[in-house]
Coordinates of C-alpha atoms and ligand atoms in Angstrom, one line a residue:
M200 CA 18.4 17.5 6.7
K201 CA 18.9 15.1 9.6
L202 CA 16.6 12.1 9.1
Q203 CA 14.7 10.2 11.8
T204 CA 16.8 7.2 12.9
N205 CA 16.7 4.6 15.7
S206 CA 12.9 4.0 15.4
K207 CA 11.3 2.2 18.4
G208 CA 8.4 1.2 16.3
L209 CA 5.6 2.6 14.1
Q210 CA 2.0 2.2 15.3
G211 CA -1.4 3.7 14.3
T212 CA -3.5 4.6 11.3
L213 CA -2.8 7.0 8.4
K214 CA -5.1 8.4 5.7
I215 CA -3.2 8.4 2.4
L216 CA -3.2 11.5 0.2
G217 CA -4.8 11.4 -3.3
D218 CA -3.3 9.4 -6.1
K219 CA -0.8 11.4 -8.2
S220 CA -1.6 9.7 -11.6
I221 CA -5.4 10.1 -11.1
S222 CA -5.1 13.7 -9.9
H223 CA -3.2 14.7 -13.1
R224 CA -5.8 13.0 -15.2
S225 CA -8.8 14.4 -13.3
I226 CA -7.7 18.0 -14.3
M227 CA -7.0 16.9 -17.8
F228 CA -10.3 15.0 -18.4
A229 CA -12.4 17.7 -16.7
S230 CA -10.7 20.4 -18.9
I231 CA -11.3 18.6 -22.2
A232 CA -14.9 17.4 -21.3
E233 CA -17.9 19.6 -21.8
G234 CA -19.8 20.8 -18.7
A235 CA -19.0 21.0 -15.0
S236 CA -16.7 18.6 -13.2
E237 CA -15.8 18.5 -9.5
I238 CA -12.6 17.0 -8.2
H239 CA -12.4 15.8 -4.6
N240 CA -9.2 14.7 -2.7
F241 CA -6.9 16.2 -5.4
L242 CA -3.3 15.7 -4.5
R243 CA -1.8 19.1 -3.7
A244 CA 1.8 18.1 -4.5
K245 CA 4.2 19.9 -6.8
D246 CA 3.7 17.6 -9.8
C247 CA -0.1 17.8 -9.8
L248 CA 0.1 21.6 -9.4
S249 CA 2.2 21.7 -12.6
T250 CA -0.8 20.2 -14.4
L251 CA -3.3 22.5 -12.7
N252 CA -1.3 25.6 -13.6
A253 CA -0.8 24.4 -17.2
F254 CA -4.5 24.0 -17.7
K255 CA -5.2 27.4 -16.2
A256 CA -2.6 28.9 -18.6
L257 CA -4.5 27.1 -21.5
G258 CA -7.6 29.0 -20.6
G259 CA -9.2 26.4 -18.4
K260 CA -12.1 27.7 -16.2
I261 CA -10.9 26.2 -12.9
K262 CA -12.1 27.3 -9.5
D263 CA -10.0 25.9 -6.6
T264 CA -11.8 26.2 -3.3
G265 CA -9.0 24.4 -1.5
D266 CA -11.3 21.6 -0.7
V267 CA -12.9 20.9 -4.0
I268 CA -11.7 21.9 -7.5
Y269 CA -14.4 22.9 -9.9
V270 CA -13.7 22.8 -13.6
Y271 CA -16.0 24.1 -16.4
G272 CA -14.8 22.3 -19.5
T273 CA -15.6 23.5 -23.0
G274 CA -14.2 20.5 -24.9
F275 CA -10.8 20.2 -26.7
Q276 CA -11.7 23.3 -28.8
G277 CA -12.0 25.3 -25.6
L278 CA -8.3 25.2 -25.0
K279 CA -6.5 28.5 -25.9
K280 CA -2.9 29.3 -26.9
P281 CA -1.1 30.3 -23.7
S282 CA 0.6 33.6 -23.5
A283 CA 3.9 32.1 -22.4
P284 CA 5.8 28.8 -22.5
L285 CA 4.3 26.2 -20.0
D286 CA 6.4 25.1 -17.0
M287 CA 6.2 21.3 -16.6
G288 CA 8.3 21.4 -13.4
N289 CA 9.5 17.9 -12.6
S290 CA 6.5 16.1 -14.0
G291 CA 6.9 13.5 -16.8
T292 CA 3.2 12.7 -16.5
T293 CA 2.2 16.4 -17.1
T294 CA 4.5 16.7 -20.1
R295 CA 3.7 13.5 -21.9
L296 CA -0.1 13.4 -21.4
L297 CA -0.4 17.1 -22.2
S298 CA 1.5 16.5 -25.5
G299 CA -1.3 14.1 -26.5
I300 CA -3.9 16.7 -25.7
L301 CA -2.1 19.5 -27.5
A302 CA -1.8 17.2 -30.6
G303 CA -5.2 18.2 -31.8
C304 CA -5.0 21.9 -30.8
N305 CA -4.4 24.3 -33.7
F306 CA -1.8 26.4 -32.0
E307 CA 1.8 26.1 -31.0
V308 CA 2.9 25.6 -27.3
T309 CA 6.4 25.5 -25.9
L310 CA 6.9 23.2 -22.9
F311 CA 9.9 23.4 -20.5
G312 CA 10.9 21.7 -17.3
D313 CA 13.5 21.4 -14.6
E314 CA 16.9 19.9 -15.0
S315 CA 15.8 16.3 -14.4
L316 CA 12.8 16.5 -16.7
S317 CA 14.9 18.1 -19.4
K318 CA 16.9 14.9 -19.5
R319 CA 14.0 12.6 -19.9
P320 CA 13.1 11.1 -23.3
M321 CA 10.1 12.6 -25.1
N322 CA 10.4 10.9 -28.5
R323 CA 8.6 7.9 -27.1
V324 CA 5.5 10.2 -27.3
M325 CA 6.6 12.6 -30.1
L326 CA 7.4 10.0 -32.7
P327 CA 4.0 8.4 -32.7
L328 CA 2.3 11.8 -32.4
R329 CA 4.3 12.9 -35.5
E330 CA 2.8 9.9 -37.4
M331 CA -0.6 11.3 -36.5
G332 CA 0.3 14.7 -38.0
V333 CA 1.8 16.7 -35.1
A334 CA 4.9 18.7 -35.7
G335 CA 7.5 19.4 -33.0
H336 CA 10.7 21.4 -32.6
G337 CA 13.4 21.6 -30.0
V338 CA 17.2 22.0 -29.7
H339 CA 17.5 18.2 -29.8
D340 CA 14.8 17.7 -32.4
T341 CA 11.9 16.4 -30.2
E342 CA 13.7 14.2 -27.7
F343 CA 14.2 16.7 -24.9
L344 CA 12.5 19.7 -23.4
P345 CA 12.3 22.6 -24.1
L346 CA 10.1 21.5 -26.9
T347 CA 7.5 23.3 -29.1
I348 CA 4.5 21.3 -30.2
Y349 CA 2.5 22.3 -33.2
G350 CA -0.9 20.5 -33.0
T351 CA -3.3 20.1 -35.9
K352 CA -7.1 20.0 -36.3
N353 CA -6.5 17.2 -38.9
L354 CA -5.1 14.5 -36.7
K355 CA -4.9 11.1 -38.3
P356 CA -5.7 7.9 -36.3
I357 CA -2.8 5.6 -35.5
N358 CA -2.1 1.8 -35.5
Y359 CA 0.7 1.5 -33.0
Q360 CA 2.6 -1.3 -31.4
M361 CA 4.3 0.2 -28.3
P362 CA 8.0 -0.4 -28.0
V363 CA 8.1 0.4 -24.3
A364 CA 5.7 -0.5 -21.4
S365 CA 4.5 3.0 -20.5
A366 CA 1.2 4.3 -19.3
Q367 CA 2.3 7.8 -20.2
V368 CA 2.9 7.0 -23.9
K369 CA -0.4 5.0 -24.0
S370 CA -2.3 7.9 -22.4
A371 CA -0.8 10.5 -24.7
L372 CA -1.9 8.5 -27.7
L373 CA -5.4 7.9 -26.3
F374 CA -5.8 11.7 -25.7
A375 CA -4.7 12.3 -29.3
A376 CA -6.9 9.4 -30.6
L377 CA -9.9 11.0 -29.0
Q378 CA -9.4 14.0 -31.3
A379 CA -8.4 12.1 -34.5
Q380 CA -10.8 11.2 -37.4
G381 CA -11.2 7.4 -37.3
E382 CA -10.2 4.3 -35.4
S383 CA -6.8 4.1 -33.5
V384 CA -5.4 0.8 -32.4
I385 CA -2.8 0.7 -29.7
L386 CA -1.0 -2.5 -28.6
E387 CA 0.8 -2.4 -25.3
K388 CA 4.1 -4.1 -24.7
E389 CA 2.9 -5.0 -21.2
A390 CA -0.3 -3.9 -19.4
T391 CA 0.4 -0.7 -17.6
R392 CA -1.8 1.4 -15.2
N393 CA -5.2 1.8 -16.8
H394 CA -6.5 5.1 -15.3
T395 CA -6.8 6.8 -18.7
E396 CA -8.9 4.0 -20.1
E397 CA -11.1 3.9 -17.0
M398 CA -11.5 7.7 -17.0
T399 CA -12.3 7.9 -20.7
Q400 CA -15.3 5.6 -19.9
Q401 CA -16.2 7.5 -16.7
F402 CA -16.4 10.7 -18.7
G403 CA -18.8 9.0 -21.2
G404 CA -16.2 8.1 -23.9
E405 CA -16.0 4.8 -25.7
I406 CA -12.9 2.6 -25.7
A407 CA -12.6 -1.1 -26.3
V408 CA -10.0 -2.9 -24.2
C409 CA -9.1 -6.5 -25.2
G410 CA -6.1 -7.6 -23.2
K411 CA -3.2 -5.4 -24.3
E412 CA -5.0 -4.1 -27.4
L413 CA -7.0 -0.8 -27.2
R414 CA -9.3 0.5 -29.8
L415 CA -10.7 4.0 -29.8
T416 CA -12.6 5.8 -32.6
G417 CA -12.5 9.6 -32.7
P418 CA -13.5 12.3 -32.5
Q419 CA -15.4 11.9 -29.2
M420 CA -17.0 14.4 -26.9
L421 CA -16.7 13.8 -23.1
K422 CA -19.1 14.9 -20.4
G423 CA -18.1 16.6 -17.1
Q424 CA -18.1 14.3 -14.0
K425 CA -17.6 14.2 -10.2
I426 CA -14.2 12.6 -9.4
V427 CA -13.2 11.4 -6.0
V428 CA -9.5 10.7 -6.1
P429 CA -8.5 7.5 -4.2
G430 CA -5.4 7.4 -2.0
D431 CA -2.1 6.8 -3.7
I432 CA -0.7 3.2 -3.3
S433 CA 2.7 4.5 -4.5
S434 CA 2.8 6.8 -1.4
A435 CA 1.3 4.2 0.9
A436 CA 4.2 1.9 -0.2
F437 CA 6.7 3.7 1.9
F438 CA 4.6 3.1 5.1
M439 CA 3.8 -0.5 4.0
V440 CA 7.5 -1.2 3.9
A441 CA 8.3 0.8 7.1
G442 CA 5.6 -1.2 8.9
L443 CA 7.2 -4.5 7.7
I444 CA 10.8 -3.8 8.5
V445 CA 10.8 -1.6 11.6
P446 CA 10.6 -3.8 14.8
N447 CA 7.5 -3.3 17.0
S448 CA 5.3 -1.9 14.2
K449 CA 1.7 -2.3 13.1
I450 CA 0.2 0.3 10.7
T451 CA -3.2 0.6 9.0
L452 CA -3.2 2.8 5.8
K453 CA -6.7 4.1 5.0
N454 CA -8.3 5.0 1.7
V455 CA -5.7 3.3 -0.5
G456 CA -6.5 2.9 -4.2
L457 CA -6.6 -0.9 -5.1
N458 CA -6.7 -0.7 -8.9
K459 CA -5.3 -4.1 -10.1
T460 CA -2.8 -2.4 -12.4
R461 CA -1.1 -0.8 -9.4
T462 CA -1.1 -3.5 -6.7
G463 CA 2.0 -5.4 -7.7
I464 CA 3.7 -4.4 -4.4
I465 CA 1.1 -6.3 -2.4
D466 CA 1.9 -9.5 -4.4
V467 CA 5.6 -9.0 -3.7
I468 CA 5.1 -8.5 0.0
K469 CA 3.0 -11.6 0.2
A470 CA 5.7 -13.6 -1.7
M471 CA 8.3 -12.4 0.8
G472 CA 6.2 -13.7 3.7
G473 CA 5.2 -10.2 4.9
K474 CA 2.2 -9.8 7.2
I475 CA -0.3 -7.8 5.2
T476 CA -4.1 -7.7 5.1
I477 CA -6.3 -5.9 2.6
A478 CA -9.8 -4.8 3.6
P479 CA -11.5 -3.4 0.5
Y480 CA -14.3 -0.9 1.1
K481 CA -17.8 -1.4 -0.4
D482 CA -16.7 0.1 -3.8
Q483 CA -13.9 -2.5 -4.0
R484 CA -11.7 0.2 -5.6
T485 CA -10.2 1.5 -2.3
G486 CA -9.6 -0.1 1.1
N487 CA -7.4 -0.3 4.2
I488 CA -4.0 -2.0 4.1
T489 CA -2.6 -3.2 7.4
V490 CA 1.0 -4.3 7.8
E491 CA 3.1 -5.5 10.7
T492 CA 6.7 -6.3 11.5
S493 CA 7.6 -9.5 9.7
E494 CA 10.3 -12.0 9.1
L495 CA 11.0 -11.7 5.3
K496 CA 12.5 -14.0 2.7
A497 CA 13.9 -13.0 -0.7
T498 CA 11.9 -13.2 -3.9
A499 CA 12.1 -12.6 -7.7
V500 CA 10.5 -9.6 -9.4
G501 CA 10.1 -9.4 -13.2
G502 CA 8.0 -9.9 -16.3
E503 CA 4.4 -8.6 -16.5
I504 CA 4.3 -7.6 -12.8
T505 CA 7.1 -5.0 -13.3
P506 CA 4.8 -2.2 -14.8
Q507 CA 2.4 -2.8 -11.9
L508 CA 5.0 -1.8 -9.3
I509 CA 7.5 0.3 -11.4
D510 CA 7.4 3.3 -9.0
E511 CA 7.7 1.0 -6.0
L512 CA 11.0 -0.6 -7.0
P513 CA 13.2 1.7 -4.9
I514 CA 11.3 0.9 -1.8
I515 CA 11.0 -2.8 -2.7
A516 CA 14.9 -2.7 -3.0
L517 CA 15.0 -1.5 0.6
L518 CA 12.6 -4.2 1.6
A519 CA 14.8 -6.8 0.0
T520 CA 17.8 -5.6 2.1
Q521 CA 15.8 -6.8 5.2
A522 CA 14.8 -10.2 3.7
Q523 CA 16.8 -13.4 4.0
G524 CA 18.4 -14.5 0.7
V525 CA 19.0 -13.0 -2.7
T526 CA 16.3 -10.9 -4.3
V527 CA 16.6 -10.4 -8.1
I528 CA 14.7 -7.5 -9.8
K529 CA 14.7 -7.7 -13.6
D530 CA 12.8 -6.3 -16.7
A531 CA 13.0 -2.9 -15.1
E532 CA 15.2 -1.0 -17.5
E533 CA 12.5 1.8 -17.5
L534 CA 13.9 2.8 -14.1
K535 CA 16.8 4.4 -16.0
V536 CA 14.6 7.1 -17.4
K537 CA 12.7 8.2 -14.3
E538 CA 13.4 11.4 -12.3
T539 CA 16.9 9.9 -11.8
N540 CA 18.4 6.7 -13.2
R541 CA 16.8 4.8 -10.3
I542 CA 18.9 1.6 -10.8
D543 CA 22.0 3.7 -10.1
A544 CA 20.5 6.0 -7.5
V545 CA 19.1 3.1 -5.4
T546 CA 22.4 1.2 -5.6
C547 CA 24.6 4.2 -4.8
E548 CA 22.6 5.6 -1.9
L549 CA 21.8 2.2 -0.2
Q550 CA 25.4 1.1 -0.5
K551 CA 26.3 4.2 1.5
L552 CA 24.1 2.9 4.3
G553 CA 25.7 -0.6 4.2
A554 CA 23.3 -2.5 1.8
D555 CA 24.6 -5.4 -0.3
I556 CA 23.2 -4.4 -3.7
T557 CA 24.5 -4.8 -7.3
P558 CA 23.0 -3.0 -10.3
T559 CA 22.3 -5.0 -13.5
D560 CA 21.4 -3.9 -17.0
D561 CA 17.7 -4.2 -16.3
G562 CA 17.4 -4.2 -12.5
L563 CA 19.1 -5.0 -9.2
V564 CA 20.4 -7.9 -7.2
I565 CA 20.0 -7.5 -3.4
R566 CA 21.5 -9.8 -0.7
G567 CA 19.9 -9.7 2.7
K568 CA 19.5 -9.5 5.5
T569 CA 21.9 -6.5 6.2
K570 CA 22.2 -4.2 9.1
L571 CA 22.2 -0.6 7.9
H572 CA 24.4 2.1 9.3
G573 CA 24.5 5.9 9.2
G574 CA 25.9 8.0 6.4
K575 CA 25.4 11.1 4.2
V576 CA 23.0 10.4 1.3
T577 CA 21.1 12.4 -1.3
S578 CA 17.7 12.1 -3.0
A579 CA 19.5 13.4 -6.2
G580 CA 16.3 15.4 -6.7
D581 CA 14.1 12.3 -6.9
H582 CA 11.1 12.2 -4.5
R583 CA 10.9 8.4 -4.3
I584 CA 14.7 8.0 -3.6
G585 CA 14.3 10.6 -0.8
M586 CA 11.4 8.8 0.9
M587 CA 13.1 5.4 0.5
L588 CA 16.2 6.8 2.3
Q589 CA 14.1 8.1 5.2
T590 CA 12.5 4.7 5.5
A591 CA 15.9 3.1 5.5
A592 CA 17.2 5.5 8.1
L593 CA 14.5 4.3 10.6
L594 CA 16.5 1.1 10.9
V595 CA 19.8 2.8 11.7
Q596 CA 20.7 2.4 15.4
G597 CA 23.2 4.7 17.0
G598 CA 24.2 6.6 13.9
Q599 CA 23.0 9.6 11.9
V600 CA 21.7 9.8 8.4
E601 CA 22.0 13.2 6.6
L602 CA 19.8 13.6 3.5
E603 CA 20.6 16.2 0.9
R604 CA 17.9 17.6 -1.4
S605 CA 15.1 16.4 0.9
E606 CA 12.7 19.0 -0.7
A607 CA 12.3 16.7 -3.7
I608 CA 9.8 14.8 -1.5
N609 CA 7.2 17.6 -2.1
I610 CA 6.9 16.4 -5.7
S611 CA 4.4 13.7 -4.6
F612 CA 4.1 13.6 -0.8
P613 CA 4.3 17.0 0.9
T614 CA 3.1 15.6 4.3
F615 CA 5.5 12.6 4.3
F616 CA 7.6 13.7 7.4
E617 CA 4.5 14.7 9.4
S618 CA 2.8 11.4 8.6
L619 CA 5.9 9.5 9.8
A620 CA 6.1 11.5 13.0
K621 CA 2.5 10.6 13.8
L622 CA 3.3 6.9 13.7
E623 CA 6.4 6.9 15.9
V624 CA 5.7 5.2 19.2
Ligands
LIG906 O1 5.3 11.9 -13.7 P1 6.6 11.2 -13.5 O2 7.7 12.1 -13.1 O3 7.0 10.4 -14.7 O4 6.4 10.2 -12.3 C1 6.6 8.8 -12.0 C2 6.8 8.8 -10.4 O5 7.7 8.1 -9.9 O6 6.0 9.4 -9.8 C3 7.8 8.2 -12.7 F1 9.0 8.8 -12.5 O7 5.5 8.0 -12.2 C4 5.0 7.6 -13.5 C5 5.1 6.1 -13.7 O8 6.5 5.7 -13.6 C6 3.5 8.0 -13.6 C7 2.8 7.4 -14.7 C8 1.4 7.9 -15.0 O9 0.8 8.6 -14.2 O10 1.0 7.5 -16.1 C9 3.3 6.3 -15.3 C10 4.6 5.7 -15.1 O11 5.5 6.2 -16.1 P2 5.7 5.5 -17.5 O12 6.9 6.2 -18.1 O13 6.0 4.0 -17.2 O14 4.5 5.7 -18.3

């Protein structure tokens, strides 16, 4: 498709759609809890619908009114063997977290996904689950989908030092630990998004968090709850960056989740001299973010902040092309195993538009400030690459940008283009 270029400025306010990570987990927790749950502001994007459909196929009593989703959970034991293999679509979160839930179910389930998901590593979840007593089988042992998981009622607890910083691995192990007999101890490599820990407590479960160490004693029974999903800061990020780099812009993003394990991008924007203000609501968990066109300077991104902005690195790379100096992003090798190899995809696609960007083993080096020009680019099937490229195209004056595989954006942000159109002056 032909992208919007030559922007004259972005002005106005935008309400951000529900958080993808929390939407997935709200269906999962509501399904494994006992009693009624209701979910408000669920993200109706392709990835979250993969989770919703998987739980329907597992026998979940789910009533979707379009506005609110009602779930009548009957505990882990209420899940039933599906009549066919489960389609995970493009969603790593669905696949990996569901594996931890299926770990304690006494039936076999086959999971399959699209081309991109079928190349993403699953042993990071399957190896520790196998230590807990789960069996798995696939063409490439348990590393890739399609994969059959054989859960067990006799799950053993685990004492596990995580070799990667991954909220998905941590969450899968916590879901399994909730069903195991005894205390599990999980030590994170770096602190990652903590939605699973917070929601375990919200649903009446017990988990002890001490820095990067988590302790959970199973088996536990969870109780149904009302969930109001906050806006997704990872979606807001595209408009935060657009508002900073497009001349004549001032944008307020409403209802953005401000969980501290997700707000790394705000720190980076501040370090780059970006004009950004955060106005938390009474609950302190959500708030408004206002950005305006700014003169930016280069920065360094790495270390413990990386997991707190891992999904924002493609758009931060674009931000760095518009900052004066050399920005270095490191400790981000996890980008290689996302929907695409995001180190390669960001480099290749932004270079086509004239950016000065070099890939490294664990990140990117970006020299700014560069003028971007038109070109033919592709999302390569990765939603975040597609949205980053549309944001870049706004800066192109007098040329055209053609985006292939733009439909990938529906994975997390089906109203992205309409939202952008609303802000154009
Ligand atoms: O679900 P999926 O495909 O893995 O989604 C991504 C994304 O960009 O939307 C990653 F490609 O987000 C992950 C994130 O990178 C969502 C997530 C979660 O909800 O727990 C955790 C992160 O992944 P990981 O591998 O670091 O645990």
